[in-house]
XYZ file of C-alpha atoms in Angstrom:
178
model
C 35.121 -1.441 16.906
C 34.966 -3.796 14.829
C 33.277 -4.001 11.344
C 29.372 -3.018 11.689
C 27.156 -4.306 9.050
C 25.108 -1.703 7.498
C 21.239 -1.774 8.552
C 19.420 -3.935 5.697
C 17.855 -1.442 3.288
C 14.737 -2.619 0.904
C 12.794 -0.873 -1.688
C 9.508 -1.276 -3.805
C 10.812 -3.857 -6.058
C 11.804 -6.406 -2.998
C 9.663 -9.607 -2.252
C 9.704 -12.148 0.221
C 9.273 -14.967 1.276
C 5.909 -15.274 1.130
C 5.125 -13.330 -2.143
C 4.342 -10.211 -0.265
C 6.550 -6.564 -1.317
C 6.445 -3.272 1.069
C 3.214 -1.632 1.948
C 1.771 -5.387 2.222
C 0.458 -6.077 5.922
C 2.715 -8.698 7.117
C 5.884 -8.107 5.002
C 8.759 -9.899 6.220
C 12.167 -7.199 5.230
C 15.483 -8.657 4.613
C 16.813 -10.274 8.027
C 20.142 -10.269 7.108
C 23.038 -9.110 10.329
C 19.658 -8.698 12.460
C 19.824 -10.519 15.497
C 17.618 -10.831 18.977
C 14.617 -9.215 20.008
C 14.822 -7.007 16.725
C 15.344 -10.172 14.774
C 11.970 -12.185 16.378
C 9.627 -8.821 15.701
C 10.867 -8.531 12.224
C 10.031 -12.430 11.043
C 6.715 -11.907 12.276
C 5.929 -9.190 9.529
C 5.761 -5.842 9.586
C 2.125 -4.386 10.777
C 2.220 -1.490 8.217
C 4.301 -3.313 5.633
C 7.364 -1.819 5.732
C 9.867 -0.175 8.523
C 12.397 2.614 8.710
C 15.074 0.240 6.368
C 12.773 1.383 3.601
C 13.821 3.218 0.863
C 11.932 4.720 -2.095
C 13.068 4.708 -5.620
C 14.613 8.036 -4.954
C 16.722 6.557 -2.215
C 14.881 8.133 0.652
C 13.986 7.230 3.860
C 10.536 7.408 5.876
C 10.604 10.676 7.230
C 12.885 12.301 4.902
C 11.224 15.300 2.752
C 10.104 14.126 -0.430
C 9.606 10.231 0.752
C 7.232 8.305 -1.085
C 5.680 5.542 0.771
C 4.911 2.089 -1.114
C 1.280 2.513 0.197
C -1.050 5.008 2.170
C -4.280 4.837 4.917
C -6.831 7.344 5.633
C -4.058 9.557 7.585
C -2.127 10.574 4.329
C -2.102 13.659 3.188
C -0.917 14.644 -0.422
C 1.015 17.466 -1.861
C -2.378 19.831 -2.134
C -3.484 19.126 1.478
C -6.053 16.358 0.552
C -6.910 12.711 2.375
C -7.685 10.265 0.450
C -11.405 10.182 -0.653
C -11.407 14.084 -1.408
C -12.098 15.304 -5.125
C -9.075 16.375 -6.658
C -6.552 13.451 -4.178
C -3.525 12.548 -5.511
C -2.145 8.912 -4.163
C 1.773 8.568 -4.080
C 3.246 7.894 -7.393
C 3.435 3.938 -7.928
C 6.573 2.779 -6.299
C 6.940 0.327 -8.991
C 7.485 2.712 -11.571
C 9.575 5.551 -11.765
C 7.705 8.349 -10.435
C 8.694 10.389 -13.356
C 7.630 7.556 -16.030
C 3.800 8.459 -15.622
C 1.804 11.180 -14.142
C 0.072 11.093 -11.084
C -3.636 10.687 -11.752
C -6.275 13.045 -9.063
C -8.921 10.473 -7.823
C -12.218 11.944 -7.508
C -14.209 12.004 -4.477
C -14.606 8.356 -2.326
C -12.027 6.765 -4.771
C -8.820 5.108 -4.229
C -6.509 2.605 -6.076
C -4.446 -0.426 -5.449
C -2.121 1.359 -2.998
C -4.692 2.404 -0.693
C -4.604 0.252 2.658
C -7.657 0.028 4.772
C -7.773 0.365 8.785
C -7.031 -3.315 9.292
C -4.037 -2.962 6.446
C -6.390 -4.658 4.140
C -5.752 -3.644 0.357
C -8.255 -3.574 -2.739
C -8.777 -7.352 -3.847
C -8.646 -8.470 0.315
C -11.014 -9.960 1.681
C -13.095 -7.796 4.226
C -11.355 -4.511 2.390
C -13.314 -1.861 3.820
C -13.890 1.347 0.996
C -12.860 4.935 2.296
C -16.407 6.111 2.121
C -17.643 2.418 3.506
C -15.358 3.029 6.509
C -17.250 6.681 7.119
C -20.356 5.031 7.639
C -18.846 2.494 10.215
C -18.358 -0.656 8.381
C -16.682 -3.195 9.346
C -14.068 -6.327 7.833
C -16.980 -8.586 8.268
C -19.820 -6.719 7.142
C -17.791 -5.895 3.567
C -16.610 -9.615 3.245
C -20.278 -10.144 3.162
C -21.119 -7.129 0.714
C -17.973 -7.132 -1.378
C -16.659 -10.437 -1.973
C -14.040 -9.480 -4.194
C -12.643 -6.592 -1.908
C -13.475 -3.592 -4.014
C -16.363 -1.528 -4.765
C -17.741 0.343 -7.399
C -15.016 3.377 -6.133
C -11.987 1.402 -6.960
C -10.153 2.671 -9.955
C -7.229 0.455 -11.655
C -3.949 1.949 -12.754
C -5.743 2.994 -15.537
C -7.959 4.978 -14.260
C -10.869 2.995 -14.713
C -13.893 1.660 -12.875
C -15.349 -1.809 -12.436
C -17.313 -2.241 -15.132
C -15.567 -0.148 -17.564
C -14.162 -1.778 -20.697
C -10.672 -2.927 -19.710
C -10.736 -3.068 -16.192
C -8.320 -4.552 -14.229
C -9.386 -5.782 -10.883
C -7.009 -5.656 -8.053
C -5.604 -9.110 -6.734
C -5.379 -9.882 -3.399
C -2.427 -9.746 -0.747
C -0.047 -11.988 -2.100
C -0.513 -12.147 -5.669
C 1.278 -10.441 -8.019
């Protein structure tokens, strides 16, 4: 057997040729050494924004104990067994900084941050993004594109925990903008 190159791994700091990061729908992972059907699939972009080759800041892969995903959705369960939108929910640590660099901030009922992805894979700031509470009410991409053209509502919290309208609030940027 000849030399087998290692799988191309990538982490939270990798940016693809389209300016997308792990966790962004359509993100294209490193493609070195990939051929055939797998290459064709990956060049179309990843539906979840990451795959089995993703490694968090601690070098853990999806499925490993303690893995920190680059984003979360309505099915993510925090360390306390809470789902997004529940009072006290702890989102995964922001993957662009060391998890120990700042404490995790619990979110209030119905609130979400920049790492949340809706059922369509949209993130806060994207046109048509469906916030947690609005999703529970059955709102659609079309509804939200009209009602919240900026891609977020009053339940969004920036990295400092500020809500829209608070002094110093930083609005989320849509997919592809960093």
